[in-house]
Amino acid sequence: MKNIINLIIMIVLGLFVAIIIYPALHEFGHMFIAIIVGADLVEFNLFPIPNVLFDVGKITIASNVMIGAGGVILPFILSVTINSKRFWLWYIGLIINIICCVSFIISALGCALFSFSKPIENEDISQMLNFCPNTVILWMILFIILIAYTVIRICKSHPLKRCIEYFEL
């Protein structure tokens, strides 16, 4: 019975991290960078659809690109810093790592599609590449490195082993 309750908690916590925590970190990442570069916040929403809108009329192209990258920077930094022996904190970090990896894959795919003049609408990487289309290869390489790093990090955390030990199977 204890294992069933813990499994339900894992599912609920995983969904909470995926639906609430990660999107909040993503949007706060954009907002944090935007504030640093001097963009004016116009709108910030976590519900029903997470988004953030800035007045970027007075900032540079580089600042616009940095704002776009902020959405993956903050969750990634947090995912790298969560390295706990405590199962539930480790599990939250694992979920964030997995979502970061998926976001890097989507961004790499976005780079490839942008190269073929088929950008993913409303995707951060497409908007960033609209500002500097000549950086597509650089971004692609960066995302491939981040994908590899994140996959290695996930594998090194031995998720199956940790879960088996936690559930005493």
C-alpha angles and dihedrals in degrees: 000000000000090000092051091052091047090049091052089049090051092052094046092044091047091051091046091052092045097044103033114013102043096045090048091050090047094052093041087053090057091045095048093052092043091055091048093052094044103252116151116241110234102169138001123186134171094173139086090356119004112237143139127207127198138184098239097171095114101041131088129258089250090054091051090052091048090052090052091050092048090078092068098031099066097047090044093051090048092048090053093049096049102088106144135160088213108098099222095047090046089050092052089050090049092053091048090048091052093048091047089052091050090049090051090051091050090048092049089049088048089055091051093048091046088055089057092048092252103110121183105250117241092005114136094230092053091052091046091050091049086065094046112014092170091068096065094107091048092052092045091053091046093051093047089052091048091048091052093045093048094047090050090047092051092047093047090055088063096221096184092048092047092051093046090051092046093050090042092231 
